[in-house]
Tab-separated table of C-alpha atoms in Angstrom:
chain	number	residue	atom	x	y	z
F	10	MET	CA	-3.913	7.673	-9.783
F	11	MET	CA	-2.012	9.535	-7.095
F	12	SER	CA	1.673	10.151	-7.753
F	13	THR	CA	4.741	9.902	-5.535
F	14	ARG	CA	5.279	13.625	-6.149
F	15	ALA	CA	1.820	14.434	-4.760
F	16	ILE	CA	2.537	12.457	-1.584
F	17	ALA	CA	5.894	14.210	-1.125
F	18	LEU	CA	4.387	17.668	-1.683
F	19	GLY	CA	1.621	16.930	0.811
F	20	ALA	CA	4.163	15.887	3.425
F	21	LEU	CA	6.261	19.001	2.824
F	22	ALA	CA	3.254	21.321	3.029
F	23	THR	CA	2.164	19.811	6.330
F	24	LEU	CA	5.649	20.190	7.782
F	25	LEU	CA	5.897	23.842	6.747
F	26	LEU	CA	2.469	24.856	8.021
F	27	ALA	CA	2.492	23.156	11.417
F	28	PRO	CA	4.653	24.038	14.465
F	29	ALA	CA	6.451	21.174	16.186
F	30	ALA	CA	5.013	19.125	19.061
F	31	PHE	CA	4.907	15.341	19.472
F	32	ALA	CA	2.060	12.988	20.323
F	33	GLY	CA	-0.020	14.031	23.279
F	34	PRO	CA	-3.521	15.206	24.318
F	35	LYS	CA	-6.675	15.584	22.263
F	36	GLY	CA	-6.128	17.671	19.108
F	37	THR	CA	-2.552	16.520	18.484
F	38	THR	CA	-1.697	15.424	14.918
F	39	MET	CA	1.095	13.128	13.725
F	40	PHE	CA	2.184	12.664	10.129
F	41	ALA	CA	4.372	9.837	8.742
F	42	VAL	CA	6.194	9.155	5.477
F	43	GLN	CA	6.853	5.412	5.190
F	44	LEU	CA	8.175	2.646	2.968
F	45	SER	CA	5.857	-0.352	2.833
F	46	ASN	CA	5.409	-3.867	1.519
F	47	GLY	CA	2.367	-6.074	1.080
F	48	GLY	CA	0.415	-8.323	-1.241
F	49	ALA	CA	-1.004	-7.357	-4.644
F	50	ASP	CA	-4.062	-9.264	-5.901
F	51	LEU	CA	-4.061	-9.484	-9.705
F	52	TYR	CA	-5.199	-11.724	-12.560
F	53	SER	CA	-3.809	-13.286	-15.735
F	54	GLN	CA	-5.358	-14.755	-18.883
F	55	ASP	CA	-6.061	-18.475	-18.775
F	56	GLY	CA	-6.634	-19.390	-22.395
F	57	SER	CA	-9.337	-17.390	-24.151
F	58	HIS	CA	-12.368	-18.068	-21.933
F	59	TYR	CA	-11.253	-17.265	-18.374
F	60	ILE	CA	-9.169	-14.915	-16.293
F	61	THR	CA	-7.606	-16.331	-13.133
F	62	ALA	CA	-6.442	-14.654	-9.920
F	63	TYR	CA	-2.970	-14.679	-8.404
F	64	GLU	CA	-1.151	-12.896	-5.575
F	65	HIS	CA	2.220	-11.176	-5.864
F	66	SER	CA	4.364	-9.202	-3.434
F	67	GLU	CA	4.784	-5.455	-3.892
F	68	LEU	CA	6.894	-2.644	-2.470
F	69	GLY	CA	5.457	0.785	-1.838
F	70	ALA	CA	5.498	4.213	-0.236
F	71	GLN	CA	2.759	5.853	1.769
F	72	ALA	CA	1.799	8.970	3.708
F	73	GLN	CA	-0.104	8.477	6.956
F	74	MET	CA	-1.794	10.812	9.461
F	75	TRP	CA	-3.106	10.328	12.995
F	76	HIS	CA	-5.397	12.911	14.638
F	77	TYR	CA	-6.148	12.480	18.355
F	78	MET	CA	-9.899	12.539	19.089
F	79	THR	CA	-9.187	11.874	22.798
F	80	ASP	CA	-5.972	11.634	24.801
F	81	ASP	CA	-5.465	7.992	23.754
F	82	TYR	CA	-7.540	7.459	20.587
F	83	ALA	CA	-6.661	8.709	17.090
F	84	MET	CA	-8.473	8.632	13.760
F	85	THR	CA	-6.100	7.629	10.967
F	86	ILE	CA	-5.859	7.889	7.205
F	87	SER	CA	-3.135	6.693	4.832
F	88	VAL	CA	-2.608	6.944	1.071
F	89	GLY	CA	-0.013	4.839	-0.729
F	90	LEU	CA	1.449	3.577	-3.997
F	91	GLY	CA	2.789	0.082	-4.759
F	92	TRP	CA	4.920	-1.422	-7.511
F	93	PHE	CA	6.973	-4.426	-8.645
F	94	GLY	CA	9.186	-5.094	-11.658
F	95	GLU	CA	10.903	-8.190	-13.071
F	96	THR	CA	13.127	-8.687	-16.148
F	97	ASP	CA	13.891	-12.195	-17.494
F	98	LYS	CA	16.735	-12.560	-20.015
F	99	PRO	CA	16.835	-15.481	-22.487
F	100	GLY	CA	19.560	-18.135	-22.207
F	101	ASN	CA	22.332	-18.938	-24.665
F	102	ASN	CA	20.236	-21.607	-26.418
F	103	ALA	CA	17.285	-19.293	-27.035
F	104	PRO	CA	16.306	-18.390	-30.639
F	105	ALA	CA	18.246	-15.464	-32.102
F	106	GLY	CA	16.649	-12.093	-31.467
F	107	LEU	CA	14.479	-13.258	-28.588
F	108	ALA	CA	13.735	-10.188	-26.444
F	109	ASP	CA	13.830	-9.869	-22.669
F	110	PHE	CA	10.551	-10.607	-20.908
F	111	LYS	CA	9.432	-7.787	-18.606
F	112	TYR	CA	6.730	-8.023	-15.966
F	113	THR	CA	5.524	-4.936	-14.076
F	114	GLN	CA	2.696	-4.128	-11.702
F	115	SER	CA	1.427	-0.939	-10.067
F	116	SER	CA	-1.231	-0.061	-7.503
F	117	TYR	CA	-2.598	2.556	-5.140
F	118	ASN	CA	-4.469	2.288	-1.833
F	119	VAL	CA	-6.419	4.360	0.696
F	120	ARG	CA	-7.019	3.262	4.303
F	121	VAL	CA	-9.196	4.848	7.019
F	122	GLY	CA	-9.256	3.580	10.589
F	123	GLY	CA	-8.823	4.244	14.280
F	124	ASP	CA	-5.929	3.476	16.634
F	125	ARG	CA	-5.691	3.213	20.385
F	126	VAL	CA	-2.409	4.947	21.309
F	127	VAL	CA	-0.481	4.159	24.483
F	128	ASN	CA	2.591	6.031	25.745
F	129	VAL	CA	5.472	3.742	26.727
F	130	GLY	CA	7.622	5.840	29.016
F	131	GLU	CA	8.690	9.227	27.659
F	132	ARG	CA	10.339	8.118	24.423
F	133	ALA	CA	7.973	5.650	22.740
F	134	LEU	CA	4.356	5.079	21.683
F	135	PHE	CA	2.440	1.885	20.950
F	136	TYR	CA	-0.620	1.916	18.658
F	137	PHE	CA	-3.090	-0.690	17.415
F	138	GLY	CA	-6.473	-0.697	15.731
F	139	PRO	CA	-8.788	-1.681	12.867
F	140	GLY	CA	-9.379	-0.042	9.494
F	141	ILE	CA	-10.994	-0.317	6.074
F	142	GLU	CA	-8.860	-0.221	2.905
F	143	TYR	CA	-9.542	0.236	-0.781
F	144	TRP	CA	-6.804	-1.061	-3.107
F	145	SER	CA	-6.586	-1.055	-6.921
F	146	GLY	CA	-3.815	-2.451	-9.129
F	147	LYS	CA	-2.916	-3.953	-12.505
F	148	ALA	CA	-0.158	-5.964	-14.203
F	149	LYS	CA	1.620	-5.784	-17.570
F	150	PHE	CA	3.311	-8.638	-19.469
F	151	ASP	CA	5.829	-7.500	-22.121
F	152	PHE	CA	7.508	-10.138	-24.320
F	153	GLY	CA	9.165	-7.607	-26.626
F	154	PRO	CA	8.209	-5.011	-29.265
F	155	GLY	CA	5.323	-6.144	-31.440
F	156	ASP	CA	4.900	-9.535	-29.733
F	157	PRO	CA	1.259	-10.690	-29.966
F	158	GLU	CA	1.508	-12.116	-26.431
F	159	ASN	CA	2.011	-8.637	-24.921
F	160	TRP	CA	-0.852	-7.927	-22.535
F	161	GLU	CA	-1.926	-5.474	-19.840
F	162	SER	CA	-4.670	-6.280	-17.355
F	163	GLU	CA	-7.562	-4.103	-16.305
F	164	ASN	CA	-7.566	-2.707	-12.770
F	165	VAL	CA	-8.444	-5.080	-9.941
F	166	SER	CA	-10.523	-3.599	-7.096
F	167	ARG	CA	-10.110	-4.888	-3.538
F	168	TYR	CA	-12.009	-3.873	-0.400
F	169	SER	CA	-10.520	-5.098	2.869
F	170	VAL	CA	-10.928	-4.953	6.613
F	171	SER	CA	-7.561	-4.775	8.353
F	172	GLY	CA	-5.939	-4.719	11.738
F	173	ARG	CA	-2.459	-3.515	12.621
F	174	VAL	CA	-0.076	-2.945	15.513
F	175	GLY	CA	2.878	-0.605	15.555
F	176	GLY	CA	5.182	1.566	17.558
F	177	ILE	CA	6.896	4.941	17.366
F	178	MET	CA	10.336	5.572	18.814
F	179	LYS	CA	10.937	9.244	19.572
F	180	ILE	CA	14.136	10.721	18.201
F	181	SER	CA	13.338	14.250	19.424
F	182	GLU	CA	10.299	16.150	20.692
F	183	SER	CA	8.924	16.470	17.146
F	184	LEU	CA	10.536	13.584	15.233
F	185	GLY	CA	10.282	9.813	15.516
F	186	PHE	CA	10.613	6.512	13.686
F	187	SER	CA	7.621	4.219	13.167
F	188	CYS	CA	7.301	0.511	12.401
F	189	GLN	CA	4.048	-1.447	11.975
F	190	VAL	CA	2.695	-4.805	10.812
F	191	GLY	CA	-0.849	-5.718	9.810
F	192	ARG	CA	-3.193	-8.345	8.461
F	193	LYS	CA	-6.048	-7.824	6.006
F	194	LEU	CA	-8.967	-9.824	4.615
F	195	GLY	CA	-10.919	-8.585	1.622
F	196	LEU	CA	-12.956	-9.119	-1.505
F	197	ALA	CA	-11.236	-8.633	-4.884
F	198	THR	CA	-12.997	-8.372	-8.235
F	199	ALA	CA	-11.869	-7.949	-11.848
F	200	THR	CA	-13.609	-7.652	-15.209
F	201	ASP	CA	-11.830	-8.031	-18.549
F	202	LYS	CA	-14.231	-7.596	-21.487
F	203	ASP	CA	-16.922	-10.193	-20.733
F	204	ARG	CA	-14.720	-12.294	-18.430
F	205	LYS	CA	-15.035	-11.845	-14.667
F	206	THR	CA	-13.430	-13.207	-11.532
F	207	SER	CA	-13.817	-12.592	-7.792
F	208	TRP	CA	-12.065	-14.023	-4.747
F	209	TRP	CA	-11.431	-13.499	-1.018
F	210	PRO	CA	-7.712	-12.731	-0.541
F	211	SER	CA	-5.816	-12.256	2.709
F	212	SER	CA	-2.284	-10.979	3.249
F	213	PHE	CA	0.209	-9.454	5.671
F	214	ASP	CA	1.673	-5.987	5.255
F	215	ALA	CA	4.282	-3.836	6.969
F	216	ALA	CA	5.537	-0.252	6.896
F	217	GLY	CA	8.166	1.900	8.530
F	218	GLY	CA	9.448	5.457	8.272
F	219	LEU	CA	9.702	8.910	9.811
F	220	VAL	CA	6.954	10.433	11.972
F	221	PHE	CA	6.497	14.152	12.640
F	222	GLY	CA	4.511	15.549	15.590
F	223	PHE	CA	2.444	18.735	15.327
F	224	ALA	CA	0.907	21.369	17.554
F	225	ARG	CA	-1.981	20.514	19.848
């Protein structure tokens, strides 16, 4: 699984190796570092014979790149990580020694697509387009040390088609701020020992962060 450190190092290396220039003609590249949120598709145990799907929100971080193939069309790729954590503390009437319940989830994703890019005046860009995403994630249920109910799922795999719209506000000739929203529809599958489940999830997602423009 890709780490947050790897994403940060990749962003830094790109910044150091490329001279500044913002979005423009064919050959221009833009790179973004963004915070994101979306939907995680996971599963839980339902008795001993089945596993059952559920959806949960997740926060994340991602690195994204646009490369202009023409003056107004860019190929795009993004790589991201997602996570969520919850801690439930027992009440005053709970049995003595009852531990906190902790729920965590983690994921990673890769998206490839293409965006039509339109300049809005001299200080903004508008982009929109389709893409294909692969997402994988898992959940962990922790009822306390040594509890027999403790359980960690296997990885869920999800393949999705997605569409998104977004904009970039220029702060300077080589720096901007991006914001985007999207919708995805996919197929998710999971296998836990001999138990299997599959479903067709859909969800909204959003992201925003800094964008850097590079030489043409």
